[in-house]
Coordinates of C-alpha atoms and ligand atoms in Angstrom, one line a residue:
X1 CA 3.3 12.7 -20.6
X2 CA 4.6 11.1 -23.8
X3 CA 7.8 9.7 -22.4
X4 CA 7.9 6.8 -19.9
X5 CA 8.1 8.3 -16.4
X6 CA 11.4 7.6 -14.8
X7 CA 12.2 9.0 -11.3
X8 CA 15.0 8.2 -8.9
X9 CA 16.1 8.3 -5.3
X10 CA 19.8 9.0 -5.2
X11 CA 21.2 9.0 -1.7
X12 CA 24.8 9.5 -0.8
X13 CA 26.0 6.6 1.3
X14 CA 27.0 8.9 4.1
X15 CA 24.4 7.6 6.5
X16 CA 21.6 5.1 7.1
X17 CA 18.1 5.5 5.7
X18 CA 16.6 8.5 7.5
X19 CA 13.0 9.6 7.8
X20 CA 13.6 12.5 5.4
X21 CA 15.3 10.2 2.8
X22 CA 12.5 7.6 3.1
X23 CA 9.9 10.3 2.4
X24 CA 11.8 11.5 -0.7
X25 CA 12.0 8.0 -1.9
X26 CA 8.4 7.3 -1.2
X27 CA 7.0 10.3 -3.1
X28 CA 9.2 9.4 -6.1
X29 CA 7.9 5.8 -5.8
X30 CA 4.3 7.0 -5.7
X31 CA 4.9 9.2 -8.6
X32 CA 6.4 6.4 -10.7
X33 CA 3.8 3.9 -9.9
X34 CA 0.9 6.4 -10.4
X35 CA 2.1 7.0 -14.0
X36 CA 3.3 3.4 -14.7
X37 CA 6.9 4.5 -14.6
X38 CA 10.1 3.3 -13.2
X39 CA 11.6 4.1 -9.8
X40 CA 15.4 4.0 -9.8
X41 CA 17.7 3.7 -6.9
X42 CA 21.2 4.8 -7.5
X43 CA 24.1 5.9 -5.4
X44 CA 25.8 9.3 -5.3
X45 CA 29.1 8.3 -3.7
X46 CA 31.5 11.0 -4.9
X47 CA 32.0 12.5 -1.5
X48 CA 34.4 9.6 -0.7
X49 CA 35.6 10.7 2.7
X50 CA 32.1 10.9 4.0
X51 CA 30.9 7.5 2.8
X52 CA 30.3 5.0 5.6
X53 CA 30.3 1.2 5.4
X54 CA 26.8 -0.4 5.4
X55 CA 25.1 2.8 4.4
X56 CA 24.3 1.8 0.8
X57 CA 22.8 -1.5 2.0
X58 CA 20.8 0.1 4.7
X59 CA 19.4 2.7 2.2
X60 CA 18.3 0.0 -0.2
X61 CA 17.2 -2.7 2.1
X62 CA 15.3 -0.4 4.4
X63 CA 13.5 1.0 1.4
X64 CA 12.6 -2.5 0.3
X65 CA 11.4 -3.3 3.9
X66 CA 9.1 -0.3 3.6
X67 CA 7.7 -1.6 0.4
X68 CA 9.3 1.1 -1.7
X69 CA 10.8 -1.4 -4.2
X70 CA 13.0 0.0 -6.9
X71 CA 12.6 -1.2 -10.5
X72 CA 16.3 -0.7 -10.9
X73 CA 19.0 -0.4 -8.4
X74 CA 22.6 -1.2 -7.6
X75 CA 21.5 -4.7 -6.9
X76 CA 19.1 -4.9 -9.9
X77 CA 20.8 -2.9 -12.6
X78 CA 19.4 -2.4 -16.1
X79 CA 22.4 -2.9 -18.4
X80 CA 21.1 0.0 -20.5
X81 CA 21.7 2.4 -17.6
X82 CA 24.3 0.7 -15.4
X83 CA 26.4 1.4 -13.4
X84 CA 24.3 2.7 -10.6
X85 CA 27.2 4.0 -8.5
X86 CA 28.9 7.2 -9.5
X87 CA 32.4 6.1 -8.5
X88 CA 32.1 3.4 -11.1
X89 CA 31.8 5.8 -14.0
X90 CA 34.4 8.5 -13.3
X91 CA 35.7 8.3 -16.9
X92 CA 32.3 9.2 -18.2
X93 CA 32.1 12.4 -16.1
X94 CA 35.6 13.2 -17.2
X95 CA 34.6 12.9 -20.8
X96 CA 31.6 15.1 -20.4
X97 CA 33.6 17.7 -18.5
X98 CA 36.1 17.7 -21.3
X99 CA 33.4 18.3 -23.8
X100 CA 32.2 21.4 -21.8
X101 CA 35.8 22.7 -21.8
X102 CA 36.1 22.1 -25.5
X103 CA 32.8 24.0 -26.1
X104 CA 34.1 26.9 -24.0
X105 CA 31.5 26.4 -21.3
X106 CA 34.0 25.2 -18.7
X107 CA 37.6 26.0 -17.8
X108 CA 40.5 24.8 -15.8
X109 CA 41.0 26.6 -12.5
X110 CA 44.4 26.5 -10.8
X111 CA 43.5 28.6 -7.8
X112 CA 44.7 26.9 -4.5
X113 CA 42.5 26.5 -1.4
X114 CA 44.4 29.4 0.2
X115 CA 43.9 31.7 -2.7
X116 CA 40.2 30.9 -2.8
X117 CA 40.1 31.6 0.9
X118 CA 41.7 35.0 0.4
X119 CA 39.2 35.7 -2.3
X120 CA 36.4 34.9 0.1
X121 CA 37.9 37.1 2.8
X122 CA 38.4 40.0 0.4
X123 CA 34.7 39.7 -0.8
X124 CA 33.5 39.5 2.8
X125 CA 35.4 42.7 3.6
X126 CA 33.4 44.3 0.8
X127 CA 30.2 43.1 2.4
X128 CA 29.7 40.3 -0.1
X129 CA 28.4 37.3 1.9
X130 CA 27.8 34.7 -0.7
X131 CA 31.1 34.0 -2.4
X132 CA 31.4 34.1 -6.1
X133 CA 34.5 32.9 -7.9
X134 CA 36.2 36.0 -9.4
X135 CA 37.1 34.2 -12.7
X136 CA 40.8 34.6 -12.1
X137 CA 41.5 31.5 -14.3
X138 CA 38.8 32.1 -16.9
X139 CA 41.2 33.2 -19.6
X140 CA 44.5 31.7 -18.7
X141 CA 47.0 31.4 -21.5
X142 CA 48.7 28.0 -22.3
X143 CA 51.9 29.5 -20.8
X144 CA 50.2 30.5 -17.6
X145 CA 48.7 27.0 -17.2
X146 CA 52.1 25.4 -17.8
X147 CA 53.6 27.6 -15.1
X148 CA 50.9 26.5 -12.6
X149 CA 51.4 22.8 -13.6
X150 CA 55.2 23.2 -13.1
X151 CA 54.4 24.5 -9.6
X152 CA 52.7 21.2 -8.9
X153 CA 49.2 22.6 -9.1
X154 CA 46.4 20.4 -10.2
X155 CA 43.4 22.1 -11.8
X156 CA 39.7 21.8 -11.0
X157 CA 37.2 22.4 -13.8
X158 CA 34.7 25.2 -13.3
X159 CA 31.5 25.7 -15.2
X160 CA 31.3 29.1 -16.7
X161 CA 27.9 30.5 -15.8
X162 CA 26.2 32.7 -18.4
X163 CA 25.8 36.3 -17.4
X164 CA 22.4 37.7 -16.5
X165 CA 20.3 34.8 -17.8
X166 CA 17.1 33.9 -16.0
X167 CA 16.6 30.2 -15.2
X168 CA 12.9 29.7 -14.9
X169 CA 11.1 26.4 -14.2
X170 CA 7.8 25.2 -13.0
X171 CA 8.4 23.4 -9.7
X172 CA 5.9 20.5 -9.0
X173 CA 5.5 21.7 -5.4
X174 CA 6.1 25.5 -5.5
X175 CA 5.0 26.5 -8.9
X176 CA 7.0 29.0 -10.9
X177 CA 10.5 29.6 -9.6
X178 CA 13.3 31.7 -11.2
X179 CA 16.9 32.4 -10.5
X180 CA 19.3 34.9 -12.1
X181 CA 22.5 33.3 -13.3
X182 CA 24.5 36.4 -12.3
X183 CA 23.9 35.5 -8.6
X184 CA 25.7 32.2 -9.1
X185 CA 29.5 32.0 -9.4
X186 CA 31.3 29.7 -11.7
X187 CA 31.3 26.5 -9.7
X188 CA 33.5 23.4 -9.7
X189 CA 32.3 20.5 -11.7
X190 CA 35.4 18.3 -11.5
X191 CA 37.7 18.3 -8.4
X192 CA 41.4 18.2 -8.9
X193 CA 41.4 14.5 -8.0
X194 CA 39.3 13.8 -11.0
X195 CA 36.1 13.2 -9.1
X196 CA 33.0 15.1 -10.2
X197 CA 31.0 17.3 -7.8
X198 CA 27.3 16.5 -7.0
X199 CA 25.9 19.2 -9.3
X200 CA 27.7 17.9 -12.3
X201 CA 27.4 14.1 -11.8
X202 CA 23.7 14.4 -11.0
X203 CA 23.0 16.0 -14.3
X204 CA 25.0 13.5 -16.3
X205 CA 23.2 10.7 -14.4
X206 CA 19.8 12.1 -14.7
X207 CA 20.3 12.6 -18.4
X208 CA 21.8 9.2 -19.2
X209 CA 19.3 7.4 -17.1
X210 CA 16.5 9.2 -18.8
X211 CA 15.0 10.6 -15.6
X212 CA 11.9 12.6 -16.4
X213 CA 11.0 14.0 -12.9
X214 CA 13.1 14.9 -9.9
X215 CA 11.4 15.1 -6.6
X216 CA 13.8 16.0 -3.9
X217 CA 14.3 18.0 -0.7
X218 CA 14.1 21.7 -0.8
X219 CA 17.7 22.0 0.3
X220 CA 18.5 21.3 -3.4
X221 CA 16.4 24.1 -4.8
X222 CA 19.3 26.5 -5.1
X223 CA 21.3 23.8 -6.9
X224 CA 18.7 23.6 -9.7
X225 CA 19.8 26.6 -11.7
X226 CA 23.3 25.3 -11.7
X227 CA 22.0 22.0 -13.0
X228 CA 19.8 23.8 -15.6
X229 CA 22.9 25.6 -16.9
X230 CA 24.6 22.3 -17.5
X231 CA 21.5 21.0 -19.3
X232 CA 21.4 24.1 -21.4
X233 CA 25.1 23.8 -22.4
X234 CA 24.7 20.2 -23.5
X235 CA 21.4 21.0 -25.2
X236 CA 19.8 18.2 -23.1
X237 CA 16.2 18.3 -22.0
X238 CA 15.9 18.9 -18.3
X239 CA 13.6 16.8 -16.1
X240 CA 10.7 18.4 -14.3
X241 CA 11.7 19.4 -10.8
X242 CA 9.8 19.4 -7.5
X243 CA 11.2 20.4 -4.2
X244 CA 9.6 19.0 -1.1
X245 CA 9.3 21.1 2.0
X246 CA 11.2 20.5 5.1
X247 CA 10.0 18.2 7.9
X248 CA 9.5 20.1 11.2
X249 CA 9.2 18.9 14.7
X250 CA 6.1 19.8 16.8
X251 CA 7.8 23.1 17.8
X252 CA 8.0 24.1 14.2
X253 CA 11.7 23.7 14.0
X254 CA 13.5 21.8 11.2
X255 CA 13.7 18.1 12.1
X256 CA 17.2 17.6 13.3
X257 CA 19.3 14.6 14.4
X258 CA 19.3 16.2 17.9
X259 CA 15.5 15.7 18.2
X260 CA 15.8 12.8 20.6
X261 CA 12.1 12.1 21.0
X262 CA 11.8 11.6 17.2
X263 CA 13.4 8.5 15.9
X264 CA 15.6 9.3 12.9
X265 CA 16.5 6.1 11.2
X266 CA 14.3 3.3 9.7
X267 CA 16.2 0.6 11.5
X268 CA 15.2 2.2 14.8
X269 CA 11.5 2.0 13.8
X270 CA 11.9 -1.6 12.8
X271 CA 13.6 -2.5 16.0
X272 CA 10.8 -1.0 18.1
X273 CA 8.1 -2.8 16.3
X274 CA 6.7 -0.4 13.8
X275 CA 5.1 -2.1 10.8
X276 CA 6.5 -1.1 7.4
X277 CA 3.0 -0.6 6.0
X278 CA 2.2 1.8 8.9
X279 CA 5.4 3.9 8.3
X280 CA 4.6 3.9 4.6
X281 CA 1.2 5.2 5.4
X282 CA 2.5 7.8 7.8
X283 CA 5.1 9.0 5.2
X284 CA 2.4 9.4 2.6
X285 CA 0.8 11.9 4.9
X286 CA 4.0 13.7 5.6
X287 CA 3.7 16.4 3.0
X288 CA 0.7 15.2 1.0
X289 CA -3.0 15.2 1.7
X290 CA -5.7 13.3 -0.2
X291 CA -8.7 15.1 -1.5
X292 CA -11.0 13.5 1.1
X293 CA -8.4 13.9 4.0
X294 CA -8.3 10.2 4.4
X295 CA -5.7 8.9 6.9
X296 CA -5.4 5.2 6.3
X297 CA -4.2 4.0 3.0
X298 CA -2.8 0.7 1.7
X299 CA 0.1 1.1 -0.7
X300 CA -2.2 0.4 -3.7
X301 CA -4.7 2.9 -2.5
X302 CA -2.0 5.5 -1.9
X303 CA -0.7 5.0 -5.5
X304 CA -4.2 5.4 -6.9
X305 CA -5.0 8.5 -4.9
X306 CA -1.7 10.2 -5.3
X307 CA -1.8 13.5 -7.1
X308 CA 1.5 15.5 -7.1
X309 CA -0.4 18.8 -7.2
X310 CA -1.5 18.1 -3.7
X311 CA 2.0 17.9 -2.3
X312 CA 2.2 20.5 0.4
X313 CA 4.0 23.7 -0.1
X314 CA 4.3 24.4 3.6
X315 CA 6.5 22.4 6.1
X316 CA 5.3 19.0 7.1
X317 CA 5.0 18.4 10.8
X318 CA 6.3 15.2 12.2
X319 CA 3.5 14.1 14.5
X320 CA 4.6 11.2 16.7
X321 CA 1.1 10.7 18.1
X322 CA -0.3 10.3 14.6
X323 CA 2.5 7.7 13.8
X324 CA 1.7 5.7 16.9
X325 CA -2.0 5.8 16.1
X326 CA -1.4 4.6 12.6
X327 CA 0.9 1.9 13.8
X328 CA -1.6 0.6 16.4
X329 CA -4.4 0.7 13.8
X330 CA -2.3 -1.5 11.5
X331 CA -1.4 -3.9 14.4
X332 CA -5.1 -4.2 15.2
X333 CA -5.9 -5.0 11.6
X334 CA -3.4 -7.8 11.3
X335 CA -4.7 -11.3 11.1
X336 CA -4.0 -13.2 14.3
X337 CA -1.5 -15.3 12.5
X338 CA 0.4 -12.3 11.0
X339 CA 0.2 -10.6 14.4
X340 CA 1.8 -13.5 16.1
X341 CA 4.6 -13.7 13.6
X342 CA 5.2 -10.0 14.1
X343 CA 5.1 -10.0 17.9
X344 CA 6.9 -13.3 18.6
X345 CA 10.4 -11.7 18.6
X346 CA 9.2 -9.2 21.1
X347 CA 7.4 -11.5 23.5
X348 CA 10.5 -13.7 23.5
X349 CA 12.5 -10.8 25.0
X350 CA 10.4 -11.2 28.2
X351 CA 12.4 -13.6 30.3
X352 CA 9.3 -14.9 32.1
X353 CA 7.8 -16.1 28.8
X354 CA 11.0 -17.6 27.4
X355 CA 10.1 -21.3 28.0
X356 CA 6.4 -21.0 27.3
X357 CA 5.0 -23.3 24.5
X358 CA 3.7 -21.7 21.3
X359 CA 0.1 -22.0 22.3
X360 CA 0.6 -20.1 25.6
X361 CA 2.7 -17.5 23.8
X362 CA -0.1 -17.1 21.2
X363 CA -2.7 -16.6 24.0
X364 CA -0.6 -14.1 25.8
X365 CA 0.2 -12.2 22.6
X366 CA -3.5 -11.8 21.7
X367 CA -4.3 -10.2 25.1
X368 CA -2.2 -7.3 24.0
X369 CA -3.2 -7.0 20.3
X370 CA -5.5 -4.1 21.0
X371 CA -3.4 -2.6 23.7
X372 CA 0.0 -2.0 22.1
X373 CA 1.0 0.8 19.8
X374 CA 4.4 -0.7 18.8
X375 CA 5.8 -4.2 19.2
X376 CA 8.1 -3.2 22.0
X377 CA 5.1 -2.2 24.1
X378 CA 4.3 -5.8 24.8
X379 CA 7.8 -6.2 26.4
X380 CA 7.1 -3.2 28.7
X381 CA 3.6 -4.2 29.5
X382 CA 4.5 -7.8 30.2
X383 CA 7.4 -6.9 32.3
X384 CA 5.2 -4.6 34.3
X385 CA 3.1 -7.6 35.2
X386 CA 5.7 -10.4 35.5
X387 CA 8.6 -8.6 37.1
X388 CA 8.0 -8.5 40.9
X389 CA 8.2 -5.0 42.4
X390 CA 10.5 -4.7 45.3
X391 CA 9.0 -1.5 46.6
X392 CA 5.5 -0.2 46.5
X393 CA 4.3 3.4 46.3
X394 CA 2.6 5.1 49.3
X395 CA -0.9 4.6 47.9
X396 CA -0.4 1.0 47.0
X397 CA 1.0 0.3 50.5
X398 CA -1.9 1.9 52.2
X399 CA -4.4 -0.1 50.1
X400 CA -2.6 -3.3 51.1
X401 CA -2.8 -2.3 54.7
X402 CA -6.5 -1.5 54.6
X403 CA -9.1 -3.6 56.5
X404 CA -10.7 -4.8 53.3
X405 CA -7.4 -6.0 51.9
X406 CA -6.8 -8.1 54.9
X407 CA -10.1 -9.9 54.2
X408 CA -10.0 -9.9 50.4
X409 CA -6.5 -11.3 49.9
X410 CA -6.8 -14.5 52.0
X411 CA -10.3 -15.1 50.7
X412 CA -9.2 -14.8 47.1
X413 CA -6.3 -17.0 47.7
X414 CA -8.4 -19.8 49.3
X415 CA -11.0 -19.6 46.6
X416 CA -8.5 -19.7 43.8
X417 CA -6.9 -22.7 45.4
X418 CA -10.2 -24.5 45.1
X419 CA -10.8 -23.5 41.5
X420 CA -9.5 -26.0 38.9
X421 CA -10.5 -24.2 35.7
X422 CA -9.2 -20.7 35.8
X423 CA -10.9 -18.5 33.2
X424 CA -12.6 -15.2 32.9
X425 CA -15.9 -16.6 34.4
X426 CA -14.4 -18.5 37.3
X427 CA -12.3 -15.5 38.3
X428 CA -15.3 -13.2 38.1
X429 CA -17.3 -15.7 40.2
X430 CA -14.6 -15.6 42.9
X431 CA -14.8 -11.8 43.2
X432 CA -18.6 -12.0 43.2
X433 CA -18.7 -14.5 46.0
X434 CA -16.3 -12.4 48.1
X435 CA -18.5 -9.4 47.5
X436 CA -21.7 -11.1 48.6
X437 CA -20.1 -12.9 51.5
X438 CA -18.1 -10.0 52.9
X439 CA -19.9 -7.0 51.5
X440 CA -16.7 -5.6 50.0
X441 CA -17.0 -4.1 46.5
X442 CA -15.5 -2.0 43.7
X443 CA -12.0 -0.7 44.2
X444 CA -11.7 -2.2 47.7
X445 CA -12.4 -5.6 46.2
X446 CA -10.2 -5.6 43.1
X447 CA -7.3 -3.3 44.0
X448 CA -5.6 -5.3 46.7
X449 CA -5.4 -8.3 44.4
X450 CA -4.1 -6.2 41.5
X451 CA -1.4 -4.6 43.7
X452 CA -0.5 -7.9 45.2
X453 CA 0.0 -9.4 41.8
X454 CA 1.7 -6.6 39.9
X455 CA 2.6 -3.9 42.4
X456 CA 0.6 -1.5 40.4
X457 CA -2.9 0.1 40.4
X458 CA -3.4 0.1 36.6
X459 CA -3.0 -2.4 33.8
X460 CA -4.8 -4.9 31.7
X461 CA -7.9 -6.9 32.9
X462 CA -7.3 -9.0 36.1
X463 CA -8.3 -12.2 34.4
X464 CA -5.6 -11.7 31.8
X465 CA -3.0 -11.0 34.5
X466 CA -3.9 -14.2 36.2
X467 CA -3.8 -16.0 32.9
X468 CA -0.3 -14.7 32.2
X469 CA 1.2 -15.4 35.6
X470 CA -0.5 -18.8 36.0
X471 CA -2.1 -20.2 39.0
X472 CA 1.0 -21.2 41.0
X473 CA 2.7 -17.8 40.5
X474 CA -0.5 -16.0 41.4
X475 CA -0.9 -18.1 44.6
X476 CA 2.7 -17.4 45.5
X477 CA 2.4 -13.7 45.0
X478 CA -0.8 -13.6 47.0
Ligands
LIG501 N1 22.6 12.7 -3.2 C1 21.7 13.8 -3.0 C2 21.2 13.8 -1.6 O1 21.3 12.8 -0.9 C3 20.6 13.6 -4.0 C4 20.0 14.9 -4.4 C5 19.1 14.8 -5.6 O2 18.1 14.1 -5.5 O3 19.4 15.4 -6.6 O4 20.7 14.8 -1.1

């Protein structure tokens, strides 16, 4: 590569940062960093009615949170390439569209929505399913145009596709791809309100921003020949394209916003206590494999290992279990200090812990460091322990009514009352002495106490439960 690599992530601000968008951004980022290039964040906001407030910020800030840090963006523009929002350079698109018209590669189209609809119907009735503009306005005379204008019609500008030309390119993911221009109708590049369409604006932007490689979702594959036609007319060098495969759910279906057991937006992951490094790592594996099938990568390792030729050409399965495993691995590997910083907002959500001093909170947090998969788990696990259960299950009730329970519970209570230093050893010693004095052991010995304390038969180590509840609370529950 002789030119400096420049890639981009170019979301439309029509929604918050989504898992699929984050993946596109990530692979562009890896590509840029692998080849010492620039990763650009810019906004494609020409679909004005669909833009939503806060989407641009979420797209950018969530990326930064993930560690996918743009070299240039709406907030960090390089004056050479600015502006980074399409709506801020409408005049530029207009000028380029005009050039195409002057060169005879584009033309004004005065057809109304209704007329286009009729055209579609008429084509459908002839069995033509993918609509192709019939070039009604291709050769309008000046007089005809004036007549339309007098009727109050405002023209769009359509690109005139060449007839029967093959657009061939080498896709970074799928290899050689080709399209015949005759399958593509003359498409609108400028709407009648003076706003460019995606396929036109993206070419102007990619060219002016000197983008060398475009890695994007496969839903854009069929747009590529349209874009190549524009490059050809301007005699501009096209970037190299790569179209990433779709993400599928475990049933093999395209990931959809209706997959309720798969979180869709980065902010949801953050709120639940996923670590950005873990999501970064997970996304690296969503459509790419390393040569040695490694699963855990730091960002630097991923950049070093990244090789675009190993981008997967088959759909990538979103495996929730893998994500949870990766997240818990990252949590375990945090230093205790970093872990505490991460977990504090979660542990503070547990009412029982709200007034505890920092040291107590630290101790309690550490109990769960190897137990949780996401930050929010500590809330669930702690509440399981500290929130008293009003009703017990059948099995729990029968254990509490057993003969051994009637002995173990008062014994344990009495012995605990006499213990000043409560720790793992002293609690163990209490159980041991009950065992030797009363001959009760195993489940019969431990379970009544566990159920008395938490109402449940499973959970973390008993000593830890006692530690969290504190002596007074334990005695009162017993
Ligand atoms: N704004 C487009 C999208 O969000 C970008 C497509 C492209 O990368 O060319 O899908």
